[in-house]
Amino acid sequence: MAEEWKPKIIAIICNWCSYAGADLAGGARIQYPPDIRAIRVMCTGRIDPLFIMKAFQDGADGVLVSGCHFGDCHYLEGNYKAAKRMFLVKNVLKNIGLNDKRLRMTFVSASEGAKWAGVVEDVIKTVKELGPSPLKQFEK
Amino acid sequence: MAENKEARIGVFVCHCGTNIAGSIDVGAVAEYAKTLPNVVHADEYQYMCSTPGQTKIMDAIKEKDLTGVVVAACSPRLHEPTFRTASAEGGLNPFRFEMANIREQNSWVHMHDREGATEKAKDSVRIAVAKASLLEDLIPKSVPVEKAALVVGGGVAGMQAALDLGSAGIKTYLIEREPSIGGRMSQLDKTFPTLDCSQCILTPKMVDVGRHPNIELMTYTEVEEVEGYIGNFEVTLRKKARGVMFPDEAEAKGIVGGGCNGCGDCAEVCPVIKGNKFELDMAPRKAVYINHPQVMPLIYTVDFNTCIKCGLCVEACGDKKAIDLDMVDEFVKIKVGTAILATGYDLFPIENKTEWGYKKYENVITGLEFERLICASGPTGGHLIRPSDGETPKKVAFVLCAGSRDNTGVGKPYCSRFCCMYSLKHAHQIIEKIPGAQPYILYMDIRSFGKMYEEFYYRIQDEGAKFIRGRVANILEDATTKNLHVYTEDTLLQRPIDLEVDLVVLASAVQPSAGADTVRKLFGVSNSQDGWMLEAHPKLNPCGTTTAGVFLAGVCQGPKDIPDTVAQAEGAASAASIPIHMGQVDLEPYFAQCVEEKCAGCGMCVNLCPYSALALVEKEGRKVMQVTEAKCKGCGTCGGFCPGGAIRMQHFTTPQIVAQIDAFLLGGEQ
């Protein structure tokens, strides 16, 4: 490979905490690698486990789900429900032979810009170590 | 990939000066946008938020008959409202607008990777276009606003906010967990830099609050539960059992001419003696008590944690029959349109900095204890004494930044903002009151930033206070004299110092008050990294929060002195009065909807909803889910679970989100 392999990582993050935290990282100019694309939802509770499966089916090498800290959810408890669902998805991933480290759920508050940068950096590092998603071999 | 063939999308890429263009090839992004499905117009501009920028959007909507608009610029949390309005002025439903964040989450965080950042910006635009292609017309739901407001906390911030709201004609509930309003300011002796007496300027306000026809003052009361949303908060308050009835409460129970008149006969006979919290345990208090003579409202309170229920007070009260030792907590429900949180601060437990010996050496006290000791209404009648022997101290060391600006992990990393100034005031007070007294100010930097503060600093220098720059290493006690040795380095003279003094005053850091976190969570307000409540925007919305209709005033948002606290309280009151005066507010229409053909009536969603917005109803002989839109806050927790995919989350529909996922992963360069 002439060029370094760039993983495709999608982040689905909540509007109130993690998206705001990511904005704060920007305001503070905290640098991190660009190999991540974020989709904003109002709450991680909105995230249907099938969205994660769809992302992997589409060839995502990693998925990051990030919401508010427990007890801090803008909608009281959406993040608890999301966390439960992500455990479930991780189990499914394991059972179908996909390393469950490709899915990460984190909790980043609106005031944790530096933490957001650290999380993204770590997710990218983890996914790079795992290499391209094995599902890619089924692409046309 | 779900694709709306009729979608006609316009894309506008913003340079934001060099904020974006400095790290991203904006031209390349705009050119790339033209190649995307459904895009019929793509443009770039220096500042999309400027009037010419917005005009570009409006013109394109008309000329190209757009069905959706994408602006790639800053965060939607910043400018989404601006561009929604512009889209609406161009004739499009404002919810047909989508933003691609290429600044906060791209150009600013990938400043040294132009290629990577540009690729990411292209992907972000592609994702946004995919969503914009599927956006639909939405109508915000307008709801009426309850013409009442709640203020939590009866310190100077809460009092000022309540007075402003009340005077603006709004029914205001002011609740305070302590028996009296007044807060920290009522514990202070003098205020800097004017040196006017804190109580003298505060009591008129306390009286105003008590008398105001629009303010319903509820002391000894806490927030128990909060439900609802802007315009329609339903708050359950816990009226703690105070064991004593107001005259009107007594009258309601048929005791004519009864109730507490504040005579104090009960306290006189009460045999229980405990520490007075208001005097920081430096004075005694009975189990039935008032904290100080100026309390508002003037009513005694029974501390049921220490009361032995001997009944002597009931006897002493006589025919007034004000005391009821079997009183229990009561719960009151109120409806308000907006709320202001003003929960204030506590002192950081400075004994955690063990090297300074607080609570170990008697003659090491905090700034707040100094306030009580120098105050004429305090435990010593205003005669400053050494706690160890009651002598008048001559040499007094003031240790600044005690637990503030402390990165050791024990203290607080922030500046507590008013300790420099009150320590200067303390220095002035001992020079004024004690002949031959010598104050030493041990400081890191003197922060005298307010109006007339720097002048006050010079005045204290001229009065003879000695300033030693350096952080105090440790303090040791002379076991015989109980004098204290303060060890520090004078960093200006670069030499170690051993300073023997009679009294040490620690200008302790401040932290959010105990219980503030509970209130914060009840109202769904976020907190900053340092634990204070988080404002909606640090510069442009310092009174607002991320919960619509909830505002902040005073130190609960971060340390500030009295002028700043009062100013913010007035700001919060003004902001909180706007929805009430408007009479109605628009709720973002991100409601759940039930697709009845798909709904199996399983009812799983009903239990998932934290707001009880969903219910199962009978329709055509079978059960289907129904949404109460006014209760739905649009989190989508139901939609993320529905096994049949029967729940449609407006503006965040499954096809829209899947289109975004597909656009990123499948829609790139083939």
mmCIF file of N, CA and C in Angstrom, chain A residues 28-67:
data_model
loop_
_atom_site.group_PDB
_atom_site.id
_atom_site.type_symbol
_atom_site.label_atom_id
_atom_site.label_comp_id
_atom_site.label_asym_id
_atom_site.label_seq_id
_atom_site.Cartn_x
_atom_site.Cartn_y
_atom_site.Cartn_z
ATOM 1 N N ALA A 28 -11.317 25.314 21.705
ATOM 2 C CA ALA A 28 -10.036 25.335 22.408
ATOM 3 C C ALA A 28 -8.880 24.912 21.500
ATOM 4 N N ARG A 29 -9.192 24.612 20.233
ATOM 5 C CA ARG A 29 -8.189 24.197 19.224
ATOM 6 C C ARG A 29 -7.368 22.991 19.698
ATOM 7 N N ILE A 30 -8.055 22.028 20.312
ATOM 8 C CA ILE A 30 -7.368 20.795 20.716
ATOM 9 C C ILE A 30 -7.311 19.882 19.495
ATOM 10 N N GLN A 31 -6.109 19.555 19.050
ATOM 11 C CA GLN A 31 -5.945 18.846 17.786
ATOM 12 C C GLN A 31 -6.102 17.334 17.962
ATOM 13 N N TYR A 32 -6.800 16.709 17.008
ATOM 14 C CA TYR A 32 -6.875 15.251 16.975
ATOM 15 C C TYR A 32 -6.976 14.810 15.525
ATOM 16 N N PRO A 33 -6.735 13.521 15.240
ATOM 17 C CA PRO A 33 -6.729 13.088 13.844
ATOM 18 C C PRO A 33 -8.124 13.161 13.210
ATOM 19 N N PRO A 34 -8.196 13.359 11.886
ATOM 20 C CA PRO A 34 -9.502 13.603 11.255
ATOM 21 C C PRO A 34 -10.290 12.361 10.853
ATOM 22 N N ASP A 35 -9.828 11.172 11.167
ATOM 23 C CA ASP A 35 -10.485 9.978 10.627
ATOM 24 C C ASP A 35 -11.773 9.623 11.360
ATOM 25 N N ILE A 36 -12.675 10.557 11.470
ATOM 26 C CA ILE A 36 -13.959 10.289 12.118
ATOM 27 C C ILE A 36 -15.004 11.247 11.544
ATOM 28 N N ARG A 37 -16.225 10.762 11.359
ATOM 29 C CA ARG A 37 -17.312 11.601 10.847
ATOM 30 C C ARG A 37 -18.468 11.498 11.824
ATOM 31 N N ALA A 38 -18.980 12.647 12.239
ATOM 32 C CA ALA A 38 -20.002 12.629 13.281
ATOM 33 C C ALA A 38 -21.401 12.848 12.714
ATOM 34 N N ILE A 39 -22.349 12.137 13.257
ATOM 35 C CA ILE A 39 -23.768 12.348 12.990
ATOM 36 C C ILE A 39 -24.405 12.757 14.301
ATOM 37 N N ARG A 40 -25.207 13.811 14.251
ATOM 38 C CA ARG A 40 -25.795 14.334 15.482
ATOM 39 C C ARG A 40 -27.218 13.807 15.669
ATOM 40 N N VAL A 41 -27.500 13.290 16.836
ATOM 41 C CA VAL A 41 -28.886 12.970 17.206
ATOM 42 C C VAL A 41 -29.177 13.732 18.496
ATOM 43 N N MET A 42 -30.434 13.873 18.840
ATOM 44 C CA MET A 42 -30.738 14.642 20.045
ATOM 45 C C MET A 42 -30.268 13.896 21.288
ATOM 46 N N CYS A 43 -30.375 12.568 21.246
ATOM 47 C CA CYS A 43 -30.032 11.760 22.432
ATOM 48 C C CYS A 43 -29.523 10.420 21.943
ATOM 49 N N THR A 44 -28.581 9.832 22.668
ATOM 50 C CA THR A 44 -28.100 8.507 22.261
ATOM 51 C C THR A 44 -29.220 7.473 22.372
ATOM 52 N N GLY A 45 -30.258 7.793 23.144
ATOM 53 C CA GLY A 45 -31.415 6.908 23.233
ATOM 54 C C GLY A 45 -32.083 6.706 21.880
ATOM 55 N N ARG A 46 -31.864 7.640 20.954
ATOM 56 C CA ARG A 46 -32.450 7.541 19.621
ATOM 57 C C ARG A 46 -31.785 6.441 18.796
ATOM 58 N N ILE A 47 -30.606 6.008 19.211
ATOM 59 C CA ILE A 47 -29.815 5.136 18.345
ATOM 60 C C ILE A 47 -30.349 3.713 18.372
ATOM 61 N N ASP A 48 -30.967 3.341 17.279
ATOM 62 C CA ASP A 48 -31.472 1.989 17.083
ATOM 63 C C ASP A 48 -30.263 1.073 16.894
ATOM 64 N N PRO A 49 -30.199 -0.067 17.587
ATOM 65 C CA PRO A 49 -29.061 -0.980 17.381
ATOM 66 C C PRO A 49 -28.847 -1.302 15.909
ATOM 67 N N LEU A 50 -29.942 -1.235 15.133
ATOM 68 C CA LEU A 50 -29.805 -1.540 13.711
ATOM 69 C C LEU A 50 -28.968 -0.494 12.975
ATOM 70 N N PHE A 51 -28.935 0.751 13.500
ATOM 71 C CA PHE A 51 -28.075 1.780 12.876
ATOM 72 C C PHE A 51 -26.622 1.313 12.924
ATOM 73 N N ILE A 52 -26.253 0.726 14.067
ATOM 74 C CA ILE A 52 -24.876 0.272 14.239
ATOM 75 C C ILE A 52 -24.598 -0.881 13.258
ATOM 76 N N MET A 53 -25.578 -1.808 13.195
ATOM 77 C CA MET A 53 -25.402 -2.948 12.302
ATOM 78 C C MET A 53 -25.314 -2.477 10.850
ATOM 79 N N LYS A 54 -26.135 -1.440 10.535
ATOM 80 C CA LYS A 54 -26.131 -0.905 9.170
ATOM 81 C C LYS A 54 -24.763 -0.305 8.855
ATOM 82 N N ALA A 55 -24.208 0.402 9.826
ATOM 83 C CA ALA A 55 -22.902 1.021 9.605
ATOM 84 C C ALA A 55 -21.845 -0.044 9.334
ATOM 85 N N PHE A 56 -21.866 -1.110 10.124
ATOM 86 C CA PHE A 56 -20.875 -2.168 9.893
ATOM 87 C C PHE A 56 -21.119 -2.864 8.556
ATOM 88 N N GLN A 57 -22.402 -3.054 8.235
ATOM 89 C CA GLN A 57 -22.733 -3.685 6.958
ATOM 90 C C GLN A 57 -22.241 -2.821 5.799
ATOM 91 N N ASP A 58 -22.334 -1.498 5.978
ATOM 92 C CA ASP A 58 -21.875 -0.567 4.945
ATOM 93 C C ASP A 58 -20.352 -0.527 4.859
ATOM 94 N N GLY A 59 -19.676 -1.163 5.809
ATOM 95 C CA GLY A 59 -18.220 -1.200 5.734
ATOM 96 C C GLY A 59 -17.508 -0.316 6.732
ATOM 97 N N ALA A 60 -18.214 0.140 7.758
ATOM 98 C CA ALA A 60 -17.526 0.949 8.769
ATOM 99 C C ALA A 60 -16.485 0.088 9.481
ATOM 100 N N ASP A 61 -15.331 0.704 9.746
ATOM 101 C CA ASP A 61 -14.294 -0.021 10.490
ATOM 102 C C ASP A 61 -14.474 0.156 11.988
ATOM 103 N N GLY A 62 -15.204 1.190 12.359
ATOM 104 C CA GLY A 62 -15.443 1.426 13.776
ATOM 105 C C GLY A 62 -16.643 2.336 13.954
ATOM 106 N N VAL A 63 -17.308 2.201 15.084
ATOM 107 C CA VAL A 63 -18.441 3.071 15.406
ATOM 108 C C VAL A 63 -18.257 3.585 16.830
ATOM 109 N N LEU A 64 -18.424 4.884 16.964
ATOM 110 C CA LEU A 64 -18.354 5.491 18.298
ATOM 111 C C LEU A 64 -19.731 6.050 18.638
ATOM 112 N N VAL A 65 -20.234 5.678 19.789
ATOM 113 C CA VAL A 65 -21.484 6.248 20.299
ATOM 114 C C VAL A 65 -21.116 7.020 21.551
ATOM 115 N N SER A 66 -21.502 8.284 21.612
ATOM 116 C CA SER A 66 -21.106 9.062 22.779
ATOM 117 C C SER A 66 -22.257 9.925 23.264
ATOM 118 N N GLY A 67 -22.489 9.876 24.561
ATOM 119 C CA GLY A 67 -23.604 10.632 25.148
ATOM 120 C C GLY A 67 -23.202 11.342 26.421
#
